[in-house]
Short mmCIF file of C-alpha atoms in Angstrom, two decimals:
data_model
loop_
_atom_site.label_atom_id
_atom_site.label_comp_id
_atom_site.label_asym_id
_atom_site.label_seq_id
_atom_site.Cartn_x
_atom_site.Cartn_y
_atom_site.Cartn_z
CA MET A 176 -6.68 25.59 65.52
CA ASP A 177 -7.72 26.55 61.99
CA GLN A 178 -9.52 23.97 59.93
CA GLN A 179 -7.90 23.04 56.64
CA ASP A 180 -9.43 24.89 53.74
CA PRO A 181 -11.17 22.22 51.60
CA PHE A 182 -10.09 24.16 48.51
CA ASP A 183 -6.46 24.41 49.61
CA GLY A 184 -4.26 23.11 46.80
CA LEU A 185 -7.08 23.12 44.26
CA GLU A 186 -5.48 25.96 42.31
CA ASP A 187 -2.22 24.05 42.04
CA TRP A 188 -4.04 20.90 40.97
CA ALA A 189 -5.94 22.87 38.32
CA ARG A 190 -2.64 24.24 37.05
CA LYS A 191 -1.13 20.78 36.73
CA THR A 192 -4.08 18.67 35.68
CA GLU A 193 -4.09 18.08 31.99
CA LYS A 194 -6.79 17.72 29.45
CA ARG A 195 -5.78 14.64 27.53
CA VAL A 196 -6.63 13.92 23.94
CA ARG A 197 -5.82 10.72 22.14
CA ARG A 198 -6.09 10.64 18.39
CA GLU A 199 -6.69 7.65 16.16
CA ARG A 200 -7.37 7.27 12.45
CA TRP A 201 -6.91 4.56 9.85
CA GLN A 202 -6.01 4.97 6.21
CA ARG A 203 -4.67 2.48 3.70
CA ARG A 204 -1.82 3.12 1.31
CA GLY A 205 0.65 0.85 -0.45
CA PHE A 206 3.89 0.59 -2.40
CA TRP A 207 3.40 -0.18 -6.11
CA MET A 208 5.78 -2.06 -8.45
CA LEU A 209 5.59 -0.68 -11.97
CA ALA A 210 1.77 -0.57 -11.94
CA VAL A 211 1.55 -3.91 -10.07
CA VAL A 212 0.15 -3.77 -6.54
CA VAL A 213 2.46 -5.57 -4.15
CA ALA A 214 1.33 -4.33 -0.73
CA ALA A 215 -1.32 -2.29 1.06
CA LEU A 216 0.21 -0.69 4.13
CA VAL A 217 -1.96 0.41 7.03
CA VAL A 218 -1.32 4.02 8.00
CA VAL A 219 -2.41 4.73 11.54
CA ALA A 220 -2.79 8.39 12.47
CA VAL A 221 -4.51 10.01 15.38
CA VAL A 222 -7.84 11.85 15.95
CA PRO A 223 -9.68 12.63 19.17
CA GLY A 224 -11.44 9.58 20.60
CA LEU A 225 -13.05 8.68 23.89
CA ARG A 226 -11.21 6.06 25.91
CA SER A 227 -11.45 4.70 29.41
CA ALA A 228 -9.20 6.40 31.95
CA VAL A 229 -5.96 4.82 33.12
CA ALA A 230 -6.42 2.90 36.36
CA GLY A 231 -6.08 5.27 39.29
CA ASN A 232 -4.20 2.92 41.58
CA ARG A 233 -1.00 3.46 39.59
CA GLU A 234 -0.36 6.79 41.27
CA ALA A 235 -0.12 5.27 44.74
CA SER A 236 2.73 2.98 43.69
CA GLY A 237 4.42 5.69 41.65
CA ALA A 238 4.16 3.50 38.55
CA TYR A 239 2.65 4.40 35.22
CA PRO A 240 1.86 2.44 32.04
CA THR A 241 4.82 2.36 29.67
CA GLU A 242 5.20 1.77 25.94
CA SER A 243 7.03 -1.38 24.84
CA VAL A 244 10.29 -0.96 22.94
CA PRO A 245 10.10 -2.33 19.38
CA SER A 246 12.68 -4.85 18.20
CA GLY A 247 15.72 -3.57 16.38
CA ILE A 248 18.73 -1.34 16.98
CA SER A 249 17.66 1.28 19.50
CA VAL A 250 18.98 4.27 21.41
CA THR A 251 17.33 6.44 24.05
CA THR A 252 18.01 10.07 24.90
CA THR A 253 20.51 10.29 27.76
CA ALA A 254 21.69 13.91 27.49
CA LYS A 255 20.51 16.19 30.29
CA ALA A 256 19.96 19.92 30.58
CA VAL A 257 19.86 22.22 33.58
CA PRO A 258 16.28 22.61 34.86
CA THR A 259 14.80 26.07 34.46
CA ASP A 260 11.39 27.59 35.04
CA PRO A 261 8.81 26.64 33.91
CA PHE A 262 10.12 23.09 33.51
CA ALA A 263 11.55 22.84 37.04
CA GLY A 264 9.77 20.21 39.08
CA SER A 265 8.40 18.38 36.03
CA PRO A 266 9.73 15.23 34.33
CA ALA A 267 10.91 17.50 31.50
CA ALA A 268 13.20 19.47 33.82
CA HIS A 269 16.34 17.68 32.62
CA TYR A 270 15.26 16.94 29.04
CA PRO A 271 17.60 18.44 26.44
CA LYS A 272 16.57 21.59 24.65
CA GLY A 273 15.14 21.30 21.18
CA ALA A 274 16.90 19.13 18.62
CA ALA A 275 19.54 18.13 21.19
CA GLY A 276 16.93 15.74 22.59
CA ILE A 277 16.61 13.81 19.32
CA THR A 278 18.99 10.87 19.57
CA MET A 279 19.85 8.70 16.59
CA PRO A 280 21.59 5.31 16.89
CA ALA A 281 24.77 4.54 14.98
CA ALA A 282 24.07 3.46 11.41
CA THR A 283 24.97 -0.16 10.69
CA LYS A 284 24.27 -2.51 7.81
CA VAL A 285 20.96 -4.40 8.01
CA ALA A 286 19.35 -6.83 5.57
CA GLY A 287 18.87 -5.07 2.25
CA PHE A 288 20.43 -1.76 3.31
CA SER A 289 24.02 -0.58 3.65
CA ALA A 290 25.26 1.43 6.61
CA ALA A 291 25.34 4.50 4.34
CA GLN A 292 21.69 4.00 3.36
CA VAL A 293 20.67 3.58 6.99
CA GLY A 294 22.60 6.71 7.91
CA ALA A 295 20.91 8.73 5.18
CA ALA A 296 17.48 7.51 6.30
CA LEU A 297 18.18 8.40 9.94
CA LYS A 298 19.24 11.86 8.79
CA ASP A 299 15.97 12.30 6.88
CA VAL A 300 13.89 11.19 9.85
CA ARG A 301 15.67 13.58 12.19
CA ALA A 302 15.13 16.42 9.73
CA ALA A 303 11.42 15.57 9.51
CA MET A 304 11.07 15.52 13.30
CA ILE A 305 12.68 18.94 13.57
CA ALA A 306 10.56 20.30 10.73
CA GLY A 307 7.39 18.90 12.31
CA ARG A 308 7.80 19.72 15.99
CA LEU A 309 10.50 22.39 16.39
CA ASP A 310 10.78 24.62 13.32
CA PRO A 311 9.14 28.05 13.90
CA GLN A 312 7.84 27.92 10.32
CA MET A 313 5.73 24.95 11.39
CA LEU A 314 5.02 25.93 14.99
CA VAL A 315 3.81 29.49 14.51
CA GLY A 316 3.92 29.92 10.73
CA HIS A 317 1.75 26.84 10.16
CA LYS A 318 3.68 26.10 6.98
CA PRO A 319 4.28 22.36 6.40
CA ASP A 320 6.20 22.65 3.12
CA LYS A 321 9.60 21.72 4.55
CA PHE A 322 8.17 18.71 6.36
CA LEU A 323 6.17 17.49 3.36
CA GLY A 324 9.14 17.96 1.06
CA LEU A 325 11.03 15.23 2.94
CA LEU A 326 8.43 12.55 2.13
CA ALA A 327 8.11 10.28 -0.88
CA PRO A 328 5.85 12.02 -3.42
CA ASN A 329 2.99 9.54 -3.05
CA SER A 330 3.21 9.66 0.75
CA ARG A 331 3.26 13.46 0.56
CA LYS A 332 -0.05 13.48 -1.29
CA VAL A 333 -1.73 11.70 1.60
CA ILE A 334 -0.06 13.52 4.50
CA LYS A 335 -0.67 16.93 2.94
CA GLY A 336 -4.39 16.38 3.48
CA TRP A 337 -3.83 15.94 7.21
CA PHE A 338 -2.85 19.60 7.48
CA SER A 339 -6.37 20.70 6.55
CA GLY A 340 -7.73 19.34 9.84
CA GLN A 341 -6.87 18.08 13.30
CA ASP A 342 -4.92 15.04 12.03
CA LEU A 343 -1.83 17.22 11.62
CA SER A 344 -1.09 17.04 15.34
CA THR A 345 -0.07 13.38 15.01
CA VAL A 346 3.12 14.41 13.22
CA ALA A 347 3.46 18.17 13.66
CA THR A 348 2.75 21.00 16.08
CA TRP A 349 0.77 24.12 15.27
CA ILE A 350 0.65 26.59 18.14
CA ASP A 351 -2.74 28.21 18.71
CA PRO A 352 -2.46 31.88 17.63
CA ALA A 353 -4.30 32.81 20.84
CA VAL A 354 -1.22 31.88 22.92
CA ARG A 355 2.52 32.55 22.72
CA LEU A 356 5.46 30.26 23.28
CA ASP A 357 7.92 31.43 25.91
CA PRO A 358 10.75 32.88 23.77
CA ALA A 359 13.29 32.23 26.52
CA GLU A 360 12.48 28.53 26.89
CA PRO A 361 13.02 26.18 23.92
CA PRO A 362 10.88 23.02 23.93
CA ARG A 363 12.27 20.13 25.94
CA VAL A 364 12.57 16.85 24.04
CA SER A 365 13.26 13.25 24.99
CA GLY A 366 12.64 9.79 23.57
CA ARG A 367 14.10 6.93 21.59
CA THR A 368 14.83 5.87 18.01
CA THR A 369 14.84 2.27 16.77
CA TYR A 370 15.45 0.79 13.34
CA ARG A 371 15.21 -2.62 11.74
CA SER A 372 14.85 -4.33 8.37
CA LEU A 373 11.62 -6.15 7.56
CA SER A 374 9.56 -7.34 4.63
CA VAL A 375 6.38 -5.39 3.87
CA GLY A 376 4.22 -7.08 1.25
CA GLY A 377 7.31 -8.74 -0.20
CA ILE A 378 9.31 -5.49 -0.33
CA ARG A 379 12.45 -5.22 1.79
CA THR A 380 11.90 -2.14 3.95
CA LEU A 381 13.95 -0.18 6.47
CA ARG A 382 11.65 0.88 9.31
CA ILE A 383 12.71 3.61 11.72
CA THR A 384 10.48 3.98 14.79
CA THR A 385 10.64 7.19 16.80
CA ASN A 386 8.92 7.70 20.15
CA TYR A 387 9.37 11.22 21.57
CA VAL A 388 7.70 13.62 23.93
CA TRP A 389 7.78 17.33 23.07
CA VAL A 390 7.13 19.69 25.99
CA TYR A 391 6.42 23.34 25.19
CA ALA A 392 6.50 26.31 27.58
CA PHE A 393 4.13 29.23 27.13
CA GLU A 394 3.97 32.81 28.26
CA GLY A 395 1.66 33.54 31.17
CA PRO A 396 1.67 34.10 34.93
CA GLU A 397 1.46 30.37 35.63
CA HIS A 398 4.24 29.50 33.14
CA PRO A 399 2.04 26.76 31.65
CA LEU A 400 3.29 23.71 29.78
CA ALA A 401 1.67 21.61 27.08
CA ALA A 402 2.99 18.45 25.48
CA GLU A 403 2.72 16.24 22.45
CA HIS A 404 3.85 12.61 22.62
CA ASP A 405 4.09 10.62 19.41
CA GLN A 406 5.31 7.31 18.10
CA ILE A 407 5.87 7.13 14.35
CA ASP A 408 7.06 4.43 11.96
CA TRP A 409 9.02 5.92 9.06
CA ASP A 410 9.40 3.39 6.23
CA PHE A 411 12.04 3.38 3.49
CA PRO A 412 11.22 0.70 0.88
CA ASP A 413 13.91 -0.81 -1.33
CA THR A 414 13.77 1.39 -4.43
CA ARG A 415 14.28 -1.40 -6.95
CA ASN A 416 11.20 -1.85 -9.17
CA LEU A 417 9.37 0.99 -7.40
CA ARG A 418 7.70 3.80 -9.25
CA THR A 419 9.39 7.16 -8.79
CA GLY A 420 6.54 8.48 -6.67
CA ASP A 421 6.93 5.63 -4.17
CA ARG A 422 10.64 6.12 -3.58
CA GLY A 423 11.67 7.78 -0.34
CA MET A 424 10.28 8.16 3.17
CA TRP A 425 6.77 7.05 4.09
CA LEU A 426 4.79 7.81 7.24
CA ILE A 427 3.33 4.60 8.67
CA ASN A 428 1.65 3.63 11.98
CA THR A 429 1.47 6.99 13.73
CA ARG A 430 0.00 7.37 17.21
CA SER A 431 0.05 10.34 19.57
CA TYR A 432 -1.58 12.11 22.46
CA GLY A 433 -1.60 15.65 23.76
CA ALA A 434 -1.46 16.47 27.47
CA LEU A 435 -1.93 19.63 29.52
CA VAL A 436 -3.84 20.91 26.51
CA ASP A 437 -6.78 23.19 25.84
CA CYS A 438 -9.51 20.98 24.38
CA THR A 439 -10.97 23.63 22.10
CA ALA A 440 -7.60 24.19 20.47
CA ALA A 441 -6.90 20.45 20.28
CA GLY A 442 -10.15 19.92 18.41
CA LYS A 443 -8.76 22.21 15.70
CA GLY A 444 -5.39 20.50 15.53
CA LEU A 445 -3.75 23.33 17.51
CA LEU A 446 -1.69 23.24 20.69
CA ALA A 447 -2.39 25.50 23.67
CA PRO A 448 -2.01 24.86 27.40
CA THR A 449 -4.97 24.10 29.64
CA ARG A 450 -6.88 27.32 30.23
CA MET A 451 -6.97 28.56 33.80
CA ASP A 452 -10.54 29.79 33.33
CA SER A 453 -11.81 26.34 32.37
CA ALA A 454 -14.93 25.20 34.17
CA PRO A 455 -13.94 23.83 37.60
CA VAL A 456 -14.40 20.18 38.41
CA ALA A 457 -14.86 18.61 41.81
CA ALA A 458 -12.22 15.93 41.31
CA PRO A 459 -10.06 14.58 38.52
CA SER A 460 -11.58 11.75 36.49
CA ASN A 461 -8.19 10.05 36.44
CA THR A 462 -6.01 9.93 39.53
CA GLU A 463 -2.73 9.26 37.76
CA ASP A 464 -0.21 12.04 38.39
CA PRO A 465 -0.63 14.45 35.42
CA ASP A 466 3.15 14.85 35.25
CA ASN A 467 3.42 11.23 34.12
CA TYR A 468 2.13 12.19 30.69
CA LEU A 469 5.32 14.22 30.18
CA ARG A 470 7.43 11.08 30.44
CA ALA A 471 8.92 9.83 27.19
CA ASP A 472 8.24 6.16 27.95
CA HIS A 473 4.59 6.62 28.94
CA SER A 474 2.14 4.40 27.09
CA LEU A 475 0.33 6.05 24.20
CA ASP A 476 -2.78 4.05 25.09
CA ILE A 477 -4.38 6.64 27.38
CA GLY A 478 -7.80 8.00 28.24
CA ASP A 479 -9.30 11.02 26.55
CA ASP A 480 -10.93 13.63 28.79
CA CYS A 481 -11.51 16.29 26.15
CA GLY A 482 -14.92 14.82 25.34
CA ASN A 483 -14.27 14.60 21.61
CA PRO A 484 -16.38 12.07 19.70
CA PRO A 485 -14.56 9.66 17.38
CA SER A 486 -13.87 11.18 13.95
#
């Protein structure tokens, strides 16, 4: 009777195991009332940072850490697509293709905002998500103009600077020029959108929170996948008494991680799948099923195994 090859299955594990990168960055910005400061809003973005690995005993029970749902009016993607290679067998197998996976709740009146205003804001957020994660001009052209043009002028000034470094991957996807997306397989997308009215520094604000996972398929013999998972607060302050530059959509409280990624590319703000010629490892540092990171409700508080020092 033949002994089991100790390396049997290692190739498949190497194909599936992801390099994870969690990004975190803090920057302060505020809304101004006619030259009077009324609030300083914390903007949380994402840069590579070392974190402890998720507890390994979750895999045995089939559970995984999930992200809490914020308060407000919420809707989650329910549409399904037919699984195709290379998504077959992964959590993204039934995710809708492209923008079909972005689900917006019905617009209703909330404190300080009419149903029409809420509807217009939801439309702007959806357009920004498409421009950031799905538009070829952003993905392969690396041109953020359409995305930036949707933001309030003073928010745009800040976010534009993110595109000069790795911070861009918190809100947008730039494909590494060294790899090619599979032209026959649009990205698979799933997640949720929530909105509510709240007061920020005394200003009535409509906050729309999106939490989506974006799974991209690449050309190659292994049909590799790579994913970005983000949660973003998009704020729309009441325009009364605001300077012109503060009126519109603001990016607030952004968090994200990349999974199944090439660390070298991730360190440059680019997305590429884990390289098959990466240095072998004896065992994974985290025993959670790598596929879990493709789930839209997975917690964004994850470990980082790309070895990137805090920025």
